[in-house]
CSV table of C-alpha atoms and ligand atoms in Angstrom, one decimal:
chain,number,residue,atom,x,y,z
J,1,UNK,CA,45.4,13.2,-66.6
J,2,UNK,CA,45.7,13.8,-62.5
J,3,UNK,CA,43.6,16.7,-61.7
J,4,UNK,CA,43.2,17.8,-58.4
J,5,UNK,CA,40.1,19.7,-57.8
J,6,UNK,CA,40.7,22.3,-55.0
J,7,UNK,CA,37.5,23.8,-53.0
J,8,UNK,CA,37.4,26.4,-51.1
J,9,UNK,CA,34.6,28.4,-48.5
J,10,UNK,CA,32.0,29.9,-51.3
J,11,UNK,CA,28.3,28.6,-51.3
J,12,UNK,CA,29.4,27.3,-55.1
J,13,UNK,CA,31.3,24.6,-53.6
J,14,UNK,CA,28.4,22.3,-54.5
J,15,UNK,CA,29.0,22.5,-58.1
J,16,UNK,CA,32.6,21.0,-57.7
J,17,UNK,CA,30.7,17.7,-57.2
J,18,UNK,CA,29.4,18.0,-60.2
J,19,UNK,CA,32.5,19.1,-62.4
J,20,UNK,CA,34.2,16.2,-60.7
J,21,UNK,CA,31.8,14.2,-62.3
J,22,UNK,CA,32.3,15.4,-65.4
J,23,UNK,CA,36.2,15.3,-65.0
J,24,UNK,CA,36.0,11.6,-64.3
J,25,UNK,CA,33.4,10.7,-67.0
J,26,UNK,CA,36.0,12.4,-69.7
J,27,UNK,CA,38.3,9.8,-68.4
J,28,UNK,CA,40.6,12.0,-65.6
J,29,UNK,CA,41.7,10.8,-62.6
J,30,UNK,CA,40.6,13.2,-59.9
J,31,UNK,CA,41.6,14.0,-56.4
J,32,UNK,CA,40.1,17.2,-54.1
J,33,UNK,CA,41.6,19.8,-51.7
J,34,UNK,CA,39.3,20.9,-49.0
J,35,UNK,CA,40.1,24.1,-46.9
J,36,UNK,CA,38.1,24.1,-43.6
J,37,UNK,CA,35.7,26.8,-45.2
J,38,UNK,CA,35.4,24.5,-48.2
J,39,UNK,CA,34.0,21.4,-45.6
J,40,UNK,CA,31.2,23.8,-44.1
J,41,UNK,CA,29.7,23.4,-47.5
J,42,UNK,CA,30.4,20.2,-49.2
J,43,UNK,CA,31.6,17.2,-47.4
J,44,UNK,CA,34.5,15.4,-47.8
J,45,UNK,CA,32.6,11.7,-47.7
J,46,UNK,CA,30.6,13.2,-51.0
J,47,UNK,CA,33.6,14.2,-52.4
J,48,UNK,CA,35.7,10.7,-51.5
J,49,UNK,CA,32.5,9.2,-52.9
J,50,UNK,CA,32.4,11.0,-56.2
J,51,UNK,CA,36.1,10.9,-57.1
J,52,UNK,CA,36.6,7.3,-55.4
J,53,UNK,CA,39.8,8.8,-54.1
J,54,UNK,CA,40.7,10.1,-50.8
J,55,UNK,CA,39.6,13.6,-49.8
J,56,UNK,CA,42.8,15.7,-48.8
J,57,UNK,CA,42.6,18.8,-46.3
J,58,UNK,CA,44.1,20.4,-43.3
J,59,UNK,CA,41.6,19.7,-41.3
J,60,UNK,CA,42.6,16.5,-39.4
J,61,UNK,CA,39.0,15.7,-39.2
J,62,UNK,CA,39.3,14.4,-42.8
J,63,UNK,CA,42.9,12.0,-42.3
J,64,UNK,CA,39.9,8.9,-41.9
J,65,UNK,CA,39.3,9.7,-45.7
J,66,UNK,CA,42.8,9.6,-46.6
J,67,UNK,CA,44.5,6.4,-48.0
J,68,UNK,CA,48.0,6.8,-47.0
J,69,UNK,CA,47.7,9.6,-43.7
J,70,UNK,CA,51.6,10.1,-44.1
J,71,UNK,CA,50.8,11.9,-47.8
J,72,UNK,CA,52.6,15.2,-48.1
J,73,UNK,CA,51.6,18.5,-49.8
J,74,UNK,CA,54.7,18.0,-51.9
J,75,UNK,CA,53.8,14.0,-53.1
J,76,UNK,CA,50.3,15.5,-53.3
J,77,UNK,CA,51.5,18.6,-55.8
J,78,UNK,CA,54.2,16.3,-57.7
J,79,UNK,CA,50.8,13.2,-58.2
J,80,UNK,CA,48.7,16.7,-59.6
J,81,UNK,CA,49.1,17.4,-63.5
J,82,UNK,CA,47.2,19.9,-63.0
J,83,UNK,CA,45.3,22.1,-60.4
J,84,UNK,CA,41.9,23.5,-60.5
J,85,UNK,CA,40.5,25.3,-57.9
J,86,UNK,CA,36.9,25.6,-57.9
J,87,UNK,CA,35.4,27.8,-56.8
J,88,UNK,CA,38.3,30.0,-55.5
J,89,UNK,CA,37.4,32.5,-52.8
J,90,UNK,CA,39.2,36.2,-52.2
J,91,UNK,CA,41.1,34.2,-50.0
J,92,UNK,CA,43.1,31.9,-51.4
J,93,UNK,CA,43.5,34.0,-54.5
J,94,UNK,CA,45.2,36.8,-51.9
J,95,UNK,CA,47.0,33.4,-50.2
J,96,UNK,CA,48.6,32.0,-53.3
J,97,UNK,CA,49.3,35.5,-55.2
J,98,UNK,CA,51.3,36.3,-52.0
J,99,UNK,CA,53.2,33.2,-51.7
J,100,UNK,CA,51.4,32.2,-48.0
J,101,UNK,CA,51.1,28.6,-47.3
J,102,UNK,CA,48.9,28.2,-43.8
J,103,UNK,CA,47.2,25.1,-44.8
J,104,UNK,CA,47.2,21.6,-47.0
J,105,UNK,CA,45.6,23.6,-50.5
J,106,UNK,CA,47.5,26.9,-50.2
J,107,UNK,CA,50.8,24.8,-49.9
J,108,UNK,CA,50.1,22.6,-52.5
J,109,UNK,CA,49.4,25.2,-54.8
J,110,UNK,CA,52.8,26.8,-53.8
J,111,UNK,CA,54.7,23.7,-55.0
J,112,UNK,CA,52.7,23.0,-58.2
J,113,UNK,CA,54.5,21.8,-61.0
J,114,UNK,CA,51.7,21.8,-63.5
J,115,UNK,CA,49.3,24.6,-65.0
J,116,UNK,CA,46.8,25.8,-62.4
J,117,UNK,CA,43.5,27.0,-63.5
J,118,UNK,CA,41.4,29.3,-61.1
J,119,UNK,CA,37.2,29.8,-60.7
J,120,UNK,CA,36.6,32.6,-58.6
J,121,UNK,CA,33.2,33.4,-57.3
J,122,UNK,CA,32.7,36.4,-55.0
J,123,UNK,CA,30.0,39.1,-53.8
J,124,UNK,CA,30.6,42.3,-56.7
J,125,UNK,CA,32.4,44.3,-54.2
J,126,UNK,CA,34.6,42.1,-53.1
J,127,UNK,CA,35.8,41.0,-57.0
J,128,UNK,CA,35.9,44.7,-57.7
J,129,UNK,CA,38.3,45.6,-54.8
J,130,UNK,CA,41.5,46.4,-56.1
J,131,UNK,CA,43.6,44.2,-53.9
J,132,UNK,CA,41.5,41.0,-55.6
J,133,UNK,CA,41.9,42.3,-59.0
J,134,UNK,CA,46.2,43.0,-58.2
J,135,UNK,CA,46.1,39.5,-56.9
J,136,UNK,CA,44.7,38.3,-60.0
J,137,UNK,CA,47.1,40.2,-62.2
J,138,UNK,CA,49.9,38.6,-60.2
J,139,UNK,CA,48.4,35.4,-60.6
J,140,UNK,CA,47.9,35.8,-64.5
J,141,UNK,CA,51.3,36.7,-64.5
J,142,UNK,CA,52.4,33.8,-62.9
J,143,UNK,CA,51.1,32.0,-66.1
J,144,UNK,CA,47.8,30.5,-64.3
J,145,UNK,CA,44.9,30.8,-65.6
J,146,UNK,CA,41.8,32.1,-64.5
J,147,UNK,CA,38.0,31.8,-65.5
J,148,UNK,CA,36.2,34.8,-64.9
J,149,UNK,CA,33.4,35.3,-62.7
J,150,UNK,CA,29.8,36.0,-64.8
J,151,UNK,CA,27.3,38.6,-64.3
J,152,UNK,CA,24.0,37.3,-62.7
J,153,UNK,CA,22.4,36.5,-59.3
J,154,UNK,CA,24.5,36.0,-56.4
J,155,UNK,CA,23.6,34.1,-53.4
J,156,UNK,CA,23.6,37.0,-51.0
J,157,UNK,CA,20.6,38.1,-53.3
J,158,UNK,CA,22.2,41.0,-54.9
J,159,UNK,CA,22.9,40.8,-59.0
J,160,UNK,CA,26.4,41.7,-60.6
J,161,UNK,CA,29.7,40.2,-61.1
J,162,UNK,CA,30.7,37.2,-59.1
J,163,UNK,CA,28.8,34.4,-60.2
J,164,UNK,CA,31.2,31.5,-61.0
J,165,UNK,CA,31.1,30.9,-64.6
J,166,UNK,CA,29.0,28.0,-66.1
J,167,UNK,CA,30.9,24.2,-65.5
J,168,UNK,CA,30.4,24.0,-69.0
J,169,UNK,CA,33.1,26.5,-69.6
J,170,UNK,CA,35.3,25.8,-66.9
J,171,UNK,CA,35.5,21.9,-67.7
J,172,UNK,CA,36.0,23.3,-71.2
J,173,UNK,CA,39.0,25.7,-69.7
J,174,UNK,CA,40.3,22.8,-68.1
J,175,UNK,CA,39.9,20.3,-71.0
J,176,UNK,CA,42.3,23.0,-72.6
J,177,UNK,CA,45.0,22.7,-70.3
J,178,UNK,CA,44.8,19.4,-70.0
J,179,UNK,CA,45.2,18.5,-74.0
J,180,UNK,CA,48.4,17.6,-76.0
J,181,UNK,CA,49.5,20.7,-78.0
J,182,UNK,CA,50.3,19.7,-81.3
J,183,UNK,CA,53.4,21.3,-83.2
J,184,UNK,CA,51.2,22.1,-86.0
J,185,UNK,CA,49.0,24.4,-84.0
J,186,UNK,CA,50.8,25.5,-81.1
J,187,UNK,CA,50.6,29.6,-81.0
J,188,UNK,CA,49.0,29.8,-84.2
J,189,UNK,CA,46.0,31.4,-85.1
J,190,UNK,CA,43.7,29.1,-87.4
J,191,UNK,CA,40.1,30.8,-88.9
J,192,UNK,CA,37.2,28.3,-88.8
J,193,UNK,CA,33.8,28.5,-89.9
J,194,UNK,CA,30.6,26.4,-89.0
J,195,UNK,CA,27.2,26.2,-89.1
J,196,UNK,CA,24.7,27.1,-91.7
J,197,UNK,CA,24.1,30.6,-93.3
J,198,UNK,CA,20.4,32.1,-93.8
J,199,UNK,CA,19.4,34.1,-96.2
J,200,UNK,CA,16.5,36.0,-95.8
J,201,UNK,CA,13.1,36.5,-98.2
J,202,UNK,CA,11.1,38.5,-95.9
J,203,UNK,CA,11.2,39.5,-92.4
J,204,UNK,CA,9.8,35.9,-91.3
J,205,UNK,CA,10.8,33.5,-94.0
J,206,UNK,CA,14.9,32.2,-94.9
J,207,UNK,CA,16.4,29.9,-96.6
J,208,UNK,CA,19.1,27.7,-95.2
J,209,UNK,CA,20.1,24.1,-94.5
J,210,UNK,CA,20.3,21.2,-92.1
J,211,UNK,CA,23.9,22.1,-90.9
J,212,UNK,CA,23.8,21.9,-87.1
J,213,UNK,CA,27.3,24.1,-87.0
J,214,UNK,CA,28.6,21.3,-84.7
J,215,UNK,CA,31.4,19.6,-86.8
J,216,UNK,CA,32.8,23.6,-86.8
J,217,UNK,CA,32.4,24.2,-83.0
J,218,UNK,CA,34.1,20.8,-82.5
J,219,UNK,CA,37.1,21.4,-84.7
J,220,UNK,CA,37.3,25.0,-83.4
J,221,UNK,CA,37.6,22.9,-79.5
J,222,UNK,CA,39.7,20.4,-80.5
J,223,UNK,CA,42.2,23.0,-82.6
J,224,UNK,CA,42.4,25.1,-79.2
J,225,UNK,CA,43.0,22.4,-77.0
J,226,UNK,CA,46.2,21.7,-79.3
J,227,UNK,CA,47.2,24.7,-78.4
J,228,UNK,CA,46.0,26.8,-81.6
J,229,UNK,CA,44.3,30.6,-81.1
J,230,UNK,CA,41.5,29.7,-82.8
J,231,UNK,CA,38.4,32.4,-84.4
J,232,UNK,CA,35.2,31.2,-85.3
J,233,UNK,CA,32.8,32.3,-87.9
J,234,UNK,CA,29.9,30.9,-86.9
J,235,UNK,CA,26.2,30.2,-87.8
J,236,UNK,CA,23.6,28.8,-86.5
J,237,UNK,CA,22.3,29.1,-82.8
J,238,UNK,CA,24.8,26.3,-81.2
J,239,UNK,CA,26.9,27.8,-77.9
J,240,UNK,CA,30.1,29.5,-78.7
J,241,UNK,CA,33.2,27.5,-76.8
J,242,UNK,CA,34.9,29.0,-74.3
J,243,UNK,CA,38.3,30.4,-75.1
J,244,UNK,CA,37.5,31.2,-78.8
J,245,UNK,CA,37.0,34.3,-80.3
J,246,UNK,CA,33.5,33.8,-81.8
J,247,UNK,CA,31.6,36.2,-84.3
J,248,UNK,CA,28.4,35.4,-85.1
J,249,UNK,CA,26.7,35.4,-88.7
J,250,UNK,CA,23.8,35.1,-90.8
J,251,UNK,CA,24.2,34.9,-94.4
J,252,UNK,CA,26.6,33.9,-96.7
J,253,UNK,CA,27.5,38.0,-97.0
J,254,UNK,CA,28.1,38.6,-93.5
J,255,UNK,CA,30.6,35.7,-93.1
J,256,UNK,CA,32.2,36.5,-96.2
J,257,UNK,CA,33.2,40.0,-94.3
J,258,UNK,CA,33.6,38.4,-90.8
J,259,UNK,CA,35.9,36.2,-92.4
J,260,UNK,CA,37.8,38.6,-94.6
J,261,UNK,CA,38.6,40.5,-91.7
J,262,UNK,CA,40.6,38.5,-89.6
J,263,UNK,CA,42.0,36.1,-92.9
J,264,UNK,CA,45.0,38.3,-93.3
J,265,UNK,CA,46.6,37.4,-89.7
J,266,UNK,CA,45.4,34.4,-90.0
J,267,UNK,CA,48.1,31.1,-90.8
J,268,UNK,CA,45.3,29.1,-91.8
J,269,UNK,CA,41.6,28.4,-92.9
J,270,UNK,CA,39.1,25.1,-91.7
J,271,UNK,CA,36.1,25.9,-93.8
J,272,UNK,CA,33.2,23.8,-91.6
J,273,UNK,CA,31.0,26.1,-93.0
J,274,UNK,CA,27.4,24.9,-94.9
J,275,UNK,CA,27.3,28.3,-97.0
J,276,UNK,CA,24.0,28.7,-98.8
J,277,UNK,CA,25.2,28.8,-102.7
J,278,UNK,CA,21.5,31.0,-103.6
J,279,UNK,CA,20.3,33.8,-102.4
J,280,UNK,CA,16.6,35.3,-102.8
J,281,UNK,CA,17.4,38.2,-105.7
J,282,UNK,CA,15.2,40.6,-103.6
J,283,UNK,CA,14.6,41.3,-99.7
J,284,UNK,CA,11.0,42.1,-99.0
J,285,UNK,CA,10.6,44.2,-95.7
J,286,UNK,CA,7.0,43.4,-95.1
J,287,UNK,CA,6.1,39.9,-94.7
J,288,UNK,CA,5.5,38.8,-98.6
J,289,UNK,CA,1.9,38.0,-98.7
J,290,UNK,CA,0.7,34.8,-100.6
J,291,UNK,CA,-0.8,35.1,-104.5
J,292,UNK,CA,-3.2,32.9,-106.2
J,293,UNK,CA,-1.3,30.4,-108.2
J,294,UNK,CA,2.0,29.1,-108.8
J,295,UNK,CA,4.6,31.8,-107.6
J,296,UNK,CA,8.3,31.9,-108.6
J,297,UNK,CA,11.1,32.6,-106.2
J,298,UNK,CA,14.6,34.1,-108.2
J,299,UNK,CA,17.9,33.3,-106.6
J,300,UNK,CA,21.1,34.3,-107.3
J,301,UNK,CA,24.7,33.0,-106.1
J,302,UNK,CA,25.6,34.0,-102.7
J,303,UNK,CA,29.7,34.9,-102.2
J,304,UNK,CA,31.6,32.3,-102.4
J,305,UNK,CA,33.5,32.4,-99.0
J,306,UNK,CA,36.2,29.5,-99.2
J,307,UNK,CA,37.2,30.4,-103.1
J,308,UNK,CA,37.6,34.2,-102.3
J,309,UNK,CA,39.9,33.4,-99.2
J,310,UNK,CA,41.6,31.0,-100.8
J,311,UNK,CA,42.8,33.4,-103.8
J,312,UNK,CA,44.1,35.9,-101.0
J,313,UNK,CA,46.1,32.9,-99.7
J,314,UNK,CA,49.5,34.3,-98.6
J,315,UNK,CA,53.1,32.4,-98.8
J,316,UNK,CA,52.6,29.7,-95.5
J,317,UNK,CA,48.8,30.0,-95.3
J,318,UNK,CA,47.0,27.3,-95.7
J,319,UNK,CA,43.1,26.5,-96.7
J,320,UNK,CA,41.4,23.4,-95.7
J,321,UNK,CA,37.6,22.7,-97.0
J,322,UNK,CA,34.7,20.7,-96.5
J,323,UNK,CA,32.9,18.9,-99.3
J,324,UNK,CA,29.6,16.8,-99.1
J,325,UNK,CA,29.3,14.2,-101.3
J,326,UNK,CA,26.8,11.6,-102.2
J,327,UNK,CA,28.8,10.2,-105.1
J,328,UNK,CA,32.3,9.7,-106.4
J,329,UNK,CA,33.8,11.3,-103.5
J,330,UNK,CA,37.6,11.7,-103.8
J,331,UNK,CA,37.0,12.6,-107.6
J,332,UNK,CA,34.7,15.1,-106.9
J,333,UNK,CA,36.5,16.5,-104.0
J,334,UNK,CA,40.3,17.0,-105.5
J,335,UNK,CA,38.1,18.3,-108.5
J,336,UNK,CA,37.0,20.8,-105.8
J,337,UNK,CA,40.4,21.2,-104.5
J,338,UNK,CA,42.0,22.4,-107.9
J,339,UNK,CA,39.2,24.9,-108.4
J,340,UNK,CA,39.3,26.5,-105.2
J,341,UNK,CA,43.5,25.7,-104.8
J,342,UNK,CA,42.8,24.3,-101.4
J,343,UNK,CA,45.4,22.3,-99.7
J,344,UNK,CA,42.8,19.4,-98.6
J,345,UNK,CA,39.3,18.6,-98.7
J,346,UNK,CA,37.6,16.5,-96.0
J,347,UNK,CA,35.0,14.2,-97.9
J,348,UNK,CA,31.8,13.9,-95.7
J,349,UNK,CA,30.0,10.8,-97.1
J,350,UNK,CA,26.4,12.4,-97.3
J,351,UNK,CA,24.5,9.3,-98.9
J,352,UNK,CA,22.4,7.5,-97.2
J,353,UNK,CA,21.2,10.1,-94.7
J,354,UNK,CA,24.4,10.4,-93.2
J,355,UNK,CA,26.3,13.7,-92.2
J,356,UNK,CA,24.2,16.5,-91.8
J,357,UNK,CA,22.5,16.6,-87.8
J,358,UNK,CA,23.8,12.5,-87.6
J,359,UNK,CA,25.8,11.8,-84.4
J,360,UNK,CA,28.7,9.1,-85.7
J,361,UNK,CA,30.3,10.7,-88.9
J,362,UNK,CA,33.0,10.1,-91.2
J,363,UNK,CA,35.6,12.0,-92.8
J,364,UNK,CA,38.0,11.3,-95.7
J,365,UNK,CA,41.0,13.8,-96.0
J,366,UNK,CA,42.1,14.1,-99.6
J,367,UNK,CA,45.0,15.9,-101.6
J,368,UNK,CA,46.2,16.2,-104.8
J,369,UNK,CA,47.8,13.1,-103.7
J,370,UNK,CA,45.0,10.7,-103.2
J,371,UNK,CA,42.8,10.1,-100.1
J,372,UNK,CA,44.3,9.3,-97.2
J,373,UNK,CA,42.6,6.5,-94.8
J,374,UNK,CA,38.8,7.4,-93.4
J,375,UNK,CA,38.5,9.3,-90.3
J,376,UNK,CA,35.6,7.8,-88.2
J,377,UNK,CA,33.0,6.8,-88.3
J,378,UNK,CA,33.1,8.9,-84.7
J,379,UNK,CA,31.0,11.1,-82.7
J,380,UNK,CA,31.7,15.2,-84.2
J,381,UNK,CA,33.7,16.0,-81.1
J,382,UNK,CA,36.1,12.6,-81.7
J,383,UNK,CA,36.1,12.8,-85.3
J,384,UNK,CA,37.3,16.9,-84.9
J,385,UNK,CA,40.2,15.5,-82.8
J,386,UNK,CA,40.8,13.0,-85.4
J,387,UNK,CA,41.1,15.8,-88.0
J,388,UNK,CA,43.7,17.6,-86.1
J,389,UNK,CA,45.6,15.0,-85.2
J,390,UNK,CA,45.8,14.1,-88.9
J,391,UNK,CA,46.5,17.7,-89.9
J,392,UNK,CA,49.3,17.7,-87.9
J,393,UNK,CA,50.9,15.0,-89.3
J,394,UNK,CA,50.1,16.6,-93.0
J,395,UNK,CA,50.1,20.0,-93.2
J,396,UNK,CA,53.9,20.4,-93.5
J,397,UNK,CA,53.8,18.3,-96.7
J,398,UNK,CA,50.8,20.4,-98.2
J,399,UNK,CA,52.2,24.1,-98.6
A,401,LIG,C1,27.8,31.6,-46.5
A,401,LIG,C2,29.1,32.1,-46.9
A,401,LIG,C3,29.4,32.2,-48.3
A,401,LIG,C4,30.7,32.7,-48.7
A,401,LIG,N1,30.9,32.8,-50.0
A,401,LIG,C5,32.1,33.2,-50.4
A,401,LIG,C6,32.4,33.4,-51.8
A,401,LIG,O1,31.6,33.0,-52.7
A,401,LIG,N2,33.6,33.9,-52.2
A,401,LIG,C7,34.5,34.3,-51.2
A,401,LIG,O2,35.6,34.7,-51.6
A,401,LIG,N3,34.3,34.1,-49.9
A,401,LIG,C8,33.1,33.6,-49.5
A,401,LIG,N4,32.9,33.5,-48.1
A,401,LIG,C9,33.9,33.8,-47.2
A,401,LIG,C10,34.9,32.7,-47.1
A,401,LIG,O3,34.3,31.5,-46.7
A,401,LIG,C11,36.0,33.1,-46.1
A,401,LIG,O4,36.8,34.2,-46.6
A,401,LIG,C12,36.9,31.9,-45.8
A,401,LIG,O5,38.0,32.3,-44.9
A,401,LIG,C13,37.6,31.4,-47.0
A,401,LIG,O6,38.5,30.3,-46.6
A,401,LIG,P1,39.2,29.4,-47.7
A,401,LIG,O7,39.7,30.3,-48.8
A,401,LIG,O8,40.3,28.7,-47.0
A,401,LIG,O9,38.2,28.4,-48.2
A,401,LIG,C14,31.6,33.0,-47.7
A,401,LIG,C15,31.3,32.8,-46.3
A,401,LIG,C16,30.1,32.4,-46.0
A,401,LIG,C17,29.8,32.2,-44.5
């Protein structure tokens, strides 16, 4: 996708290098914006360098960079398929949501025809005042979107809200924009869980499993970036993504409710999840201290989270599982499907040391139909995309 990166006068402008970096490596084509503020802090030769595209602004100090000096802000806004600008001061936020055009970014951004994404960074005071936070209403209204600012140490040496949120989450906002929405998904609101549960002995001891929660994150990304309003029920200690409603869990209980929550409102289930099956019978609150001899733990059966959402299944709601399998996978997985009346199990091919923490995994979708061609062997976040795009195609002939 053409991106143009816009950068404006904050002392953040350095990290713009760096998300154009990432832009590029995740295969977009980028071009930058300077404002005259911007070029105090980052040059335009590191930016030509990074991008290996010409550096536009209205300072006429930068046409050298250009390739073609007689480029327009209109060819410049109809090349962009979408505009970021980051970081976004006060100022051009109070520019654009005003309709002023005094130099090459602010009239670009006037004649966009794609989505525009905004990163604003700012002293506390200054994101506070009410004339920023009207010019950020109008520009929400105006369908753009904008990343907020986090809470930490600002340049200026004072702490509160202003910091420009972390490039992971803004390349993540961006990635979101940028991604084909699938019919499928588009507007609706899909209920994934990941990650492994824990349930606890004693105050210092669990059991749980080897599930990373990464296969859940990545199909929780890939489902937004199709356009889905994704929730995740998560376990495990990976990062939540931006843009996803995330709840955190421990055990097998506590997702059980998290999940049985939102399920109702929900028009469909990815169950990612490695939920513990046992459960220690009893919860010692002192740290259980060690006897002579053998010792005997007693579990019990934990809630079984896909089963129990499955059997509230609505008309139009549908439930997608996971199964692991070392042996006779599509028999043992449509055997799961009947059980739990899913609509399709995703076969992950754990023999031979393979799915659980691995990088490249594989994925067979199967229905009552048969099993449909592998998926993979990818990387999680290629093989999640993968999944979705073959949902897509299938889910209308599952309900
Ligand atoms: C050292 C320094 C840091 C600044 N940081 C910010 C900032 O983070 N956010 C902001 O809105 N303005 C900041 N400003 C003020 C802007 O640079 C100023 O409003 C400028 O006119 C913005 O122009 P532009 O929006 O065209 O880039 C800073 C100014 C200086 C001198």
């Amino acid at each position: 996708m053409n991106i143009l990166l816009g950068i404006t006068g904050g002392i953040a402008a350095y990290k713009a290098c760096e998300l154009a970096r990432m832009l590029i490596r995740a295969g977009h084509r980028v071009r930058t914006c300077l404002t005259d503020a911007g070029s105090r802090f980052v040059t335009p030769l590191t930016l030509a360098t990074l991008t290996g595209e010409p550096c536009f602004g209205a300072n006429p100090e930068y046409h050298e960079w250009r390739a073609n000096p007689k480029v327009e802000h209109v060819d410049l806004a109809k090349w962009a398929e979408l505009i970021a600008v980051v970081p976004a001061t006060a100022d051009i936020l109070g520019k654009t949501a005003n309709g002023l055009a005094d130099d090459l970014l602010s009239t670009v951004l006037l004649a966009a025809r794609g989505p525009v994404l905004w990163a604003p960074t700012m002293n506390h005071a200054m994101w506070k005042h009410p004339a920023v936070q009207t010019n950020l209403a109008t520009l929400r209204g105006c369908g753009h979107l904008v990343v907020d600012p986090t809470v930490g140490f600002l340049a200026e040496g004072e702490t509160g809200i202003g910091r420009l949120a972390e490039l992971e989450d803004i390349f993540e906002a961006i990635q979101t924009l940028a991604g084909p929405q699938l019919a499928a998904f588009k507007g609706k609101r899909i209920l994934v869980t990941g990650g492994p549960t824990r349930e606890d002995l004693d105050p210092v001891r669990t059991l749980t499993n080897r599930s990373s929660g990464a296969m859940g994150v990545e199909l929780a990304r890939a489902l937004r970036n199709a356009g889905a309003c994704v929730h995740l029920v998560l376990g495990g200690d990976l990062k939540a993504p931006w843009g996803i409603d995330t709840v955190r869990v421990r055990c097998a209980q506590d997702m059980l409710e998290a999940c049985e929550n939102r399920w109702p409102s929900m028009d469909g289930l990815i169950a990612a999840a490695a939920v513990a099956d046992q459960r220690p019978e009893t919860y010692a609150p002192e740290k259980m201290k060690k006897a002579e001899g053998s010792e005997t733990l007693v579990l019990v059966r934990t809630p079984d989270v896909l089963a129990t959402l499955s059997s509230r299944k609505h008309p139009g709601q549908w439930v997608v599982g996971f199964a692991a399998e070392s042996e006779q996978h599509v028999a043992n997985a449509q055997a799961k499907l009947r059980k739990k009346d899913l609509n399709a199990v995703l076969v992950n091919d754990i023999s031979a040391g393979k799915g659980f923490g691995a990088q490249a995994n594989c994925l067979i979708p199967v229905t009552l139909k048969g099993a449909s061609e592998p998926i993979g062997p990818l990387a999680k976040e290629a093989l999640a995309q993968g999944v979705v795009v073959w949902l897509d195609s299938h889910l209308s002939g599952l309900q």
